[in-house]
Amino acid sequence: MQAAAAELENVSHRYGAVTALHGVDLSVRQGELLALLGPNGAGKSTAISLWLGLAQPTAGAARLFGEPPQRLSARRRVGLMLQSAGLPETLKVCELLAQTRAAYPDPYPTGDCVDMAGLDGLMGRRYGKLSGGQQRRVQFALAICGRPSLLFLDEPTVGLDVEARTALWRTIRTLVADGSAIVLTTHYLEEAEALADRVAVLARGRLVADGSVSQVRARVAQKRIRCISTLDAGTVSAWPEVRSACRDGERIEIVTDAAELVVRQLLFEDTGLAELEVQRAGLAEAFVEITRAAA
Amino acid sequence: MNAVAALPEPPFNVLRCYLLEAKHEFLRLLRTPMFCIPTLVFPASFYLMFALTLSRGGTTGGASPSVHMLASYGVFGVMAPGLFGFGVSVAVDRDRGWLRLRQALPMPTGSYLVAKLVMAMLFAALVATLLSTLALTLGGVRLPLSAWASLFAVEVFGVLPFCAIGLWIGSLVNAQAAPAIVNLVYLPMSFLSGLWMPLSMLPAVLRDAAPVWPAYRLGQLAQAAVGNPSNGALLVHVGVLAGVTLGFLALARRRLARG
């Protein structure tokens, strides 16, 4: 069996008296994009540091391709983009790229890096003279230039405009399709929803959800139905599938796990019903629910 | 189809990583006027002002002022690339996250420090050459070839303990504080080591304390190299400087590994 690209096995990590991770088991396979989500201070950065070999877990083991992350042979297969990467400002983009490419055994040709990260026209510029979004693109180029089998992207699209973000998403999808494993942390849940095969949610150092986007979303099964109706909220809330119902002016709002049944019944009972809306819980709602439950 | 294949990529090797990093370190320093102007201009202009203008003539004896000051301003000059090249740039790299990113990238672990060491020694060599050229041309200093060579060697290798001290400072303080802290070490230590004015002009307490400073030890080595009288056994000076280098290197390593 092929070793997972990145794996945390029953990892706990303490900084002095603060326990940042409690017994976390997490792995990413080749060709899979894992979105690692969690509120600030949940342990995402710690998990990434352990995977990058920047810290040793207090207990348990971090592995890349079955090897300890400190091993050079493992790191040569890894690309990374950290949140705070103040690259040397006086170096030109082409110099930064050349230096990083030199560290990898089989990097992408320079031209490919320029295309994939959108560095057209930036190569001769000094890093310190670039805008925030341009600097982010340079960091992305450094992350992917080594043809990594495993890529860590920590908040990659902060500071990017919509166009640049779309371009970056396209490159990320291509890399996953070509078999790379990617660990992505992001505050934009729509980014996780758009890109991730799997979502893992950390809260207070514990893994509180781990599954496909739809599985995690299904953790919050409720749907919210709103409509203008004359039906009595008390009567509706007595229906077996309904969790709760309440009146809000001329509208009635119903929370249920079985929206289709409830809607059918509503339409049957109230022919004058109007402005029907059914909302599924998105990843954002699920995330709020799951992390609130863990708090 | 393009029949002409692109030139093959240079084969992956560690040497290339070292060379590129050293080259980029040089470019970084060269593109930082705050570093290279004071480093190259200050010792040269001090030497011009004090040795050549204020005390002209008298170049026959070994202990002439222009020879004495060639050695002492040379030491003053080579301290800077070590202290600033390491102290400030390591603090900046650490503060802004570049060091962390580098540690996670598969770059050879040693190339960061080796590149900085090579650049500090290169700048030390530039300072030494600049001062020697001024002494030879404008100062009319005549020394045997072996003395020029020993002075050059003392200055180029003498930068190492200051690299280690700079590295330690860079591992401790943040980027904003680093230049000030380095100056607080650099300028008083130069003064107290007798690099600006002879120690005999300082109060006895400070004079007696001078052997504490690595710059004093290097100063004595430099005086001995140009054939001037010096205090203390040369081997002891070399031993102390080597100890300072290793000691501060170990302190910095511990700090950087933790942070």
XYZ file of C-alpha atoms in Angstrom:
554
model
C 0.000 0.000 0.000
C 1.237 3.461 -0.861
C 2.127 5.618 2.133
C -0.032 8.686 2.632
C 1.555 11.863 1.267
C 1.235 13.523 4.650
C 0.169 11.945 7.867
C -0.286 12.883 11.500
C -0.577 9.827 13.710
C -2.101 10.386 17.128
C -0.243 13.676 17.387
C -0.294 15.864 20.457
C 1.741 19.005 20.743
C 2.325 21.340 23.635
C 3.893 24.794 23.784
C 4.791 25.088 27.444
C 1.499 24.801 29.295
C -0.651 25.246 26.182
C -1.729 22.106 24.386
C -2.078 23.044 20.732
C -3.058 19.603 19.404
C -4.718 16.656 21.187
C -4.381 13.188 19.660
C -4.958 14.235 16.047
C -5.060 11.586 13.298
C -5.067 13.053 9.831
C -3.730 12.040 6.456
C -3.770 13.193 2.850
C -3.432 10.912 -0.169
C -1.955 11.644 -3.584
C -4.443 13.404 -5.831
C -6.445 14.707 -2.906
C -6.975 18.250 -1.682
C -7.567 18.512 2.027
C -8.920 21.784 3.358
C -7.847 22.242 6.932
C -10.296 24.569 8.625
C -10.709 25.943 12.094
C -11.032 29.163 14.023
C -7.859 31.100 14.857
C -5.808 29.253 17.432
C -7.427 25.904 16.615
C -4.074 24.294 15.811
C -3.899 24.586 12.007
C -0.523 26.311 11.959
C 0.824 23.855 14.502
C -0.264 20.930 12.337
C 1.471 22.493 9.329
C 4.653 23.220 11.319
C 4.798 19.587 12.414
C 4.332 18.387 8.852
C 7.062 20.720 7.648
C 9.436 19.466 10.309
C 9.710 22.949 11.860
C 8.682 21.442 15.197
C 8.713 17.957 16.708
C 5.416 16.649 18.075
C 5.325 16.162 21.845
C 3.657 12.802 21.239
C 2.749 10.808 18.141
C 4.396 11.095 14.747
C 4.274 13.357 11.696
C 5.277 11.735 8.418
C 5.673 12.767 4.797
C 5.556 9.846 2.351
C 6.164 7.551 5.317
C 9.360 9.389 6.280
C 10.135 11.862 9.058
C 9.584 15.411 7.730
C 13.121 16.460 8.645
C 14.535 14.076 6.048
C 15.763 15.947 2.959
C 14.410 13.296 0.599
C 10.908 13.938 1.957
C 11.230 17.721 1.811
C 12.379 17.584 -1.825
C 8.876 16.388 -2.697
C 7.156 19.189 -0.794
C 6.270 22.713 -1.852
C 4.978 25.311 0.529
C 3.477 28.733 0.811
C 3.377 30.126 4.324
C 1.236 32.969 5.549
C 4.122 35.190 6.559
C 6.905 34.641 4.082
C 8.871 37.870 3.930
C 11.090 37.004 1.009
C 14.249 39.097 0.611
C 12.993 42.410 -0.768
C 16.142 43.335 -2.638
C 16.146 40.186 -4.768
C 14.438 40.057 -8.125
C 11.634 37.606 -8.775
C 13.766 35.645 -11.262
C 16.522 35.291 -8.654
C 14.140 34.014 -5.979
C 12.688 31.533 -8.437
C 16.120 30.337 -9.588
C 17.297 29.831 -6.029
C 14.204 27.865 -5.034
C 14.182 25.773 -8.216
C 17.818 24.851 -7.573
C 16.802 23.151 -4.340
C 14.578 20.617 -6.129
C 15.723 17.653 -8.188
C 13.210 18.005 -11.028
C 11.682 21.476 -11.064
C 9.244 22.819 -13.633
C 10.919 24.853 -16.380
C 10.983 28.550 -15.491
C 8.482 29.388 -18.237
C 5.941 26.939 -16.815
C 6.309 28.479 -13.362
C 5.656 31.914 -14.832
C 2.504 30.656 -16.549
C 1.166 28.655 -13.616
C 1.576 31.456 -11.096
C 0.837 34.390 -13.406
C 4.249 36.049 -13.116
C 4.242 37.595 -16.595
C 6.236 40.805 -16.575
C 7.288 40.439 -12.942
C 10.469 38.399 -13.349
C 12.835 41.380 -13.543
C 11.216 43.285 -10.682
C 12.486 43.404 -7.127
C 10.263 41.521 -4.713
C 10.011 44.489 -2.341
C 8.592 46.696 -5.128
C 5.641 44.378 -5.855
C 2.064 44.801 -4.638
C 0.706 42.429 -2.001
C -1.162 40.359 -4.568
C 1.896 40.131 -6.829
C 4.043 39.036 -3.884
C 1.486 36.346 -3.107
C 1.788 35.093 -6.698
C 5.571 34.951 -6.373
C 5.193 32.917 -3.177
C 2.843 30.580 -5.010
C 5.388 30.190 -7.814
C 8.070 29.260 -5.263
C 5.658 26.734 -3.738
C 4.967 24.907 -6.984
C 8.251 25.354 -8.888
C 9.782 22.140 -7.522
C 7.074 19.932 -9.074
C 5.965 18.934 -5.556
C 4.017 15.747 -4.869
C 2.697 17.457 -1.771
C 1.860 21.118 -1.464
C 1.075 23.128 1.655
C -0.855 26.313 0.967
C -1.490 28.478 3.996
C -4.146 31.089 3.131
C -2.942 31.285 -0.480
C -5.502 33.740 -1.828
C -5.425 36.449 0.849
C -4.859 39.753 -0.922
C -5.597 38.430 -4.412
C -8.194 40.006 -6.678
C -10.961 37.847 -8.084
C -9.215 37.262 -11.391
C -5.934 36.215 -9.788
C -7.783 33.980 -7.353
C -9.630 32.226 -10.167
C -6.353 31.685 -12.022
C -4.760 30.269 -8.903
C -7.698 27.942 -8.301
C -7.330 26.687 -11.858
C -3.649 25.867 -11.284
C -4.472 24.149 -7.997
C -7.107 21.972 -9.699
C -4.608 21.014 -12.416
C -2.020 20.022 -9.821
C -4.532 17.826 -7.982
C -5.647 16.247 -11.257
C -1.996 15.460 -11.990
C -1.777 13.580 -8.709
C -0.391 16.125 -6.229
C -1.638 16.068 -2.674
C -2.532 19.493 -1.315
C -3.161 20.736 2.197
C -4.962 24.058 2.099
C -5.844 26.298 4.995
C -8.207 29.115 4.278
C -10.605 31.505 5.911
C -12.708 31.586 2.773
C -15.080 28.679 3.150
C -16.270 29.064 -0.422
C -12.663 28.396 -1.409
C -12.670 25.138 0.524
C -16.067 24.278 -0.936
C -14.847 24.968 -4.469
C -11.546 23.092 -4.253
C -11.545 20.496 -1.519
C -12.094 16.778 -1.856
C -11.931 16.523 1.886
C -12.454 18.887 4.751
C -10.966 18.530 8.212
C -12.085 20.847 10.965
C -9.904 21.548 13.985
C -11.291 23.188 17.098
C -9.271 23.723 20.249
C -6.611 21.335 19.027
C -8.986 18.452 18.354
C -10.144 17.070 15.042
C -13.914 17.572 15.181
C -14.822 16.726 11.597
C -13.068 14.913 8.766
C -14.792 13.912 5.564
C -15.869 14.974 2.102
C -17.404 18.416 1.705
C -20.866 16.881 1.439
C -20.286 14.662 4.480
C -19.205 17.608 6.563
C -22.091 19.650 5.253
C -24.398 16.772 6.099
C -23.247 17.021 9.698
C -25.696 19.866 9.730
C -28.685 18.233 8.084
C -31.199 20.951 8.752
C -32.648 23.028 6.025
C -34.398 26.270 6.538
C -37.757 26.894 4.856
C -39.245 30.368 4.696
C -42.490 31.387 3.054
C -45.476 33.716 3.312
C -48.244 31.596 4.743
C -51.275 31.856 6.979
C -50.635 28.484 8.622
C -50.329 28.469 12.388
C -46.726 28.074 13.551
C -47.808 25.944 16.498
C -49.617 23.467 14.238
C -46.657 23.229 11.834
C -44.185 22.626 14.631
C -46.229 19.600 15.659
C -45.578 17.876 12.270
C -43.270 14.912 12.837
C -40.461 16.031 10.465
C -40.343 19.597 11.744
C -37.731 20.557 14.319
C -39.089 24.001 14.933
C -41.365 26.556 13.378
C -41.957 30.169 14.212
C -43.713 33.165 12.788
C -41.840 36.203 11.599
C -44.414 38.790 10.531
C -46.338 37.424 7.568
C -43.680 34.749 7.050
C -43.249 31.434 8.702
C -39.805 29.940 9.231
C -39.382 26.193 9.574
C -36.272 24.178 10.396
C -36.318 20.562 9.237
C -34.159 17.618 8.220
C -36.668 16.587 5.519
C -37.423 19.681 3.488
C -39.087 17.862 0.573
C -41.755 16.250 2.766
C -42.442 19.445 4.630
C -42.700 21.552 1.473
C -45.168 19.082 -0.054
C -47.300 19.251 3.069
C -47.097 23.055 3.194
C -48.236 23.451 -0.408
C -51.046 20.987 0.214
C -52.312 22.748 3.339
C -51.947 26.352 2.159
C -52.749 26.998 -1.497
C -52.093 30.719 -0.974
C -48.491 30.113 0.063
C -45.952 32.456 -1.631
C -42.252 33.290 -1.850
C -41.082 29.827 -0.884
C -37.362 29.595 -0.056
C -35.416 26.496 0.965
C -31.841 26.957 2.158
C -29.417 24.131 2.595
C -26.749 24.502 5.208
C -23.535 25.404 3.371
C -20.022 24.604 4.520
C -20.014 27.937 6.323
C -23.063 27.033 8.438
C -21.721 23.541 9.043
C -18.397 25.005 10.104
C -20.048 27.389 12.553
C -22.222 24.557 13.951
C -19.359 22.098 14.310
C -16.934 24.512 15.918
C -19.614 25.886 18.224
C -20.486 22.361 19.350
C -16.797 21.695 20.062
C -16.308 24.856 22.088
C 6.927 20.666 -33.367
C 9.966 22.474 -32.275
C 12.907 20.385 -33.448
C 15.437 22.303 -31.386
C 15.191 21.010 -27.866
C 15.522 23.538 -25.081
C 18.892 23.546 -23.390
C 18.932 20.876 -20.720
C 18.509 22.163 -17.186
C 21.756 22.161 -15.240
C 21.847 18.954 -13.229
C 20.616 19.152 -9.690
C 23.432 19.563 -7.295
C 24.121 20.960 -3.909
C 27.027 23.066 -5.102
C 24.660 25.029 -7.332
C 22.467 25.788 -4.304
C 25.477 27.104 -2.427
C 26.680 29.202 -5.359
C 23.274 30.727 -6.060
C 22.691 31.526 -2.430
C 26.127 33.136 -2.123
C 25.576 35.152 -5.279
C 22.174 36.315 -4.056
C 23.566 37.181 -0.664
C 26.130 39.362 -2.409
C 23.430 41.020 -4.531
C 21.288 41.618 -1.449
C 24.137 43.410 0.313
C 25.146 45.310 -2.803
C 21.547 46.515 -3.249
C 21.386 47.678 0.361
C 23.155 51.044 0.375
C 22.653 51.256 4.148
C 25.031 48.324 4.394
C 27.649 48.712 1.725
C 28.270 52.456 1.847
C 29.143 52.668 5.562
C 31.028 49.377 5.401
C 33.311 50.499 2.597
C 33.405 54.267 3.049
C 33.713 54.728 6.824
C 36.996 52.920 7.459
C 38.513 54.377 4.328
C 37.523 57.940 5.156
C 38.635 57.585 8.802
C 41.953 56.336 7.597
C 42.270 59.195 5.125
C 41.297 61.756 7.738
C 43.264 60.591 10.744
C 46.223 58.693 9.377
C 46.993 60.525 6.190
C 45.899 64.084 6.829
C 46.513 64.650 10.508
C 49.756 62.771 10.859
C 51.620 62.959 7.620
C 55.177 61.816 7.203
C 57.317 59.585 9.337
C 56.947 56.341 7.442
C 60.364 54.947 8.107
C 59.906 53.169 11.448
C 57.570 50.193 11.875
C 55.469 52.070 14.452
C 54.600 55.060 12.280
C 51.044 56.381 12.729
C 49.977 55.503 9.207
C 51.046 51.892 9.685
C 49.540 51.674 13.161
C 46.260 53.095 11.910
C 46.300 50.879 8.832
C 46.097 47.940 11.216
C 43.619 49.461 13.686
C 41.204 50.954 11.114
C 41.488 47.741 9.156
C 40.184 45.842 12.171
C 37.508 48.489 12.724
C 36.549 48.093 9.061
C 36.233 44.319 8.998
C 34.135 44.174 12.149
C 31.267 45.826 10.261
C 30.544 43.206 7.594
C 30.522 40.558 10.324
C 28.374 42.400 12.832
C 25.975 44.111 10.410
C 25.992 41.450 7.683
C 24.867 38.886 10.231
C 23.233 40.863 13.015
C 20.889 42.916 10.894
C 20.200 40.581 8.010
C 19.554 37.524 10.192
C 17.176 39.561 12.374
C 15.317 40.730 9.264
C 15.143 37.244 7.754
C 13.962 35.776 11.038
C 11.420 38.492 11.721
C 9.814 38.431 8.326
C 9.542 34.657 8.036
C 12.144 34.028 5.330
C 14.309 31.956 7.672
C 11.338 29.755 8.577
C 10.402 29.252 4.943
C 14.022 28.437 4.102
C 14.162 25.871 6.893
C 11.135 24.113 5.451
C 12.387 24.248 1.868
C 14.752 21.474 0.784
C 17.701 23.852 0.553
C 20.909 22.535 2.086
C 20.904 23.488 5.756
C 24.360 25.036 5.689
C 24.044 27.204 2.600
C 22.348 30.089 4.393
C 25.177 30.606 6.872
C 27.927 29.688 4.440
C 26.636 32.267 1.945
C 26.634 34.952 4.622
C 30.086 33.914 5.863
C 31.563 34.011 2.389
C 30.030 37.432 1.779
C 31.291 38.800 5.091
C 34.784 37.557 4.225
C 34.509 39.029 0.748
C 33.514 42.416 2.130
C 36.332 42.131 4.674
C 38.705 41.472 1.789
C 37.346 44.556 -0.019
C 37.863 46.706 3.089
C 41.366 45.324 3.574
C 42.276 45.919 -0.070
C 40.832 49.413 -0.040
C 42.763 50.454 3.080
C 45.977 48.820 1.873
C 45.698 50.600 -1.456
C 45.193 53.951 0.274
C 48.150 53.246 2.581
C 50.363 52.187 -0.282
C 49.511 55.081 -2.592
C 48.530 58.123 -0.534
C 50.161 57.050 2.730
C 53.426 55.936 1.198
C 53.455 52.948 3.545
C 56.101 50.389 2.597
C 55.900 46.942 4.133
C 57.413 43.610 3.196
C 55.116 41.451 1.111
C 54.776 38.987 3.980
C 53.417 41.763 6.225
C 50.790 42.784 3.641
C 49.800 39.147 3.296
C 49.569 38.537 7.050
C 47.499 41.700 7.542
C 45.153 40.611 4.778
C 44.792 37.166 6.323
C 44.198 38.590 9.824
C 41.487 40.872 8.465
C 39.730 38.327 6.269
C 39.664 35.621 8.940
C 39.226 38.160 11.727
C 35.715 38.815 10.505
C 34.629 35.367 11.748
C 34.221 36.070 15.493
C 32.188 39.163 14.601
C 30.014 37.083 12.288
C 29.296 34.807 15.227
C 28.502 37.723 17.556
C 26.320 39.270 14.842
C 24.530 35.967 14.309
C 23.782 35.742 17.996
C 22.421 39.314 18.076
C 20.368 38.570 14.962
C 18.914 35.508 16.649
C 17.864 37.555 19.692
C 16.436 40.890 18.623
C 13.897 41.991 16.046
C 14.604 43.724 12.765
C 13.881 47.228 14.042
C 16.177 46.936 17.040
C 19.014 45.117 15.313
C 20.875 48.068 13.703
C 20.819 50.029 16.976
C 21.971 47.072 19.056
C 24.739 46.260 16.599
C 25.943 49.866 16.741
C 25.852 49.729 20.533
C 28.208 46.778 20.375
C 30.303 47.928 17.436
C 31.193 51.497 18.282
C 31.952 51.206 22.020
C 33.898 47.994 21.494
C 36.040 49.619 18.792
C 36.735 52.555 21.079
C 37.497 50.436 24.151
C 39.772 48.172 22.123
C 41.984 51.069 21.102
C 41.031 51.049 17.438
C 40.243 54.781 17.309
C 42.888 56.134 19.624
C 45.768 54.434 21.396
C 44.794 52.660 24.593
C 47.417 54.683 26.442
C 45.088 57.692 26.125
C 42.262 55.885 27.982
C 41.828 55.685 31.773
C 43.676 52.802 33.419
C 40.447 50.909 34.215
C 39.383 50.804 30.593
C 42.927 50.089 29.464
C 43.167 47.067 31.762
C 39.772 45.812 30.662
C 40.674 45.932 26.963
C 41.654 42.235 26.669
C 37.987 41.408 27.348
C 37.066 42.651 23.868
C 37.584 40.402 20.861
C 38.316 43.528 18.811
C 41.326 44.211 21.047
C 42.659 40.708 20.407
C 42.220 41.098 16.665
C 43.814 44.547 16.851
C 46.913 43.090 18.495
C 47.116 40.405 15.815
C 46.869 43.072 13.121
C 49.623 45.163 14.737
C 51.843 42.100 14.945
C 51.114 41.336 11.283
C 52.472 44.722 10.169
C 55.492 44.353 12.427
C 54.377 46.759 15.173
C 54.870 45.919 18.855
C 51.819 44.148 20.293
C 50.708 42.989 23.706
C 50.060 39.403 24.686
C 50.928 36.100 23.074
C 49.621 35.776 19.532
C 48.495 32.194 20.021
C 46.399 33.250 23.011
C 44.719 35.931 20.891
C 43.971 33.409 18.155
C 42.679 30.933 20.730
C 40.399 33.499 22.380
C 38.996 34.618 19.015
C 38.342 31.015 18.003
C 36.633 30.463 21.359
C 34.480 33.579 20.896
C 33.503 32.373 17.430
C 32.508 28.895 18.569
C 30.830 30.129 21.741
C 28.570 32.669 20.042
C 27.899 30.236 17.211
C 26.671 27.699 19.764
C 24.498 30.303 21.524
C 22.984 31.402 18.220
C 22.364 27.828 17.128
C 20.427 27.152 20.291
C 18.338 30.291 19.837
C 17.615 29.637 16.162
C 16.733 25.994 16.725
C 14.206 26.968 19.372
C 12.646 29.873 17.506
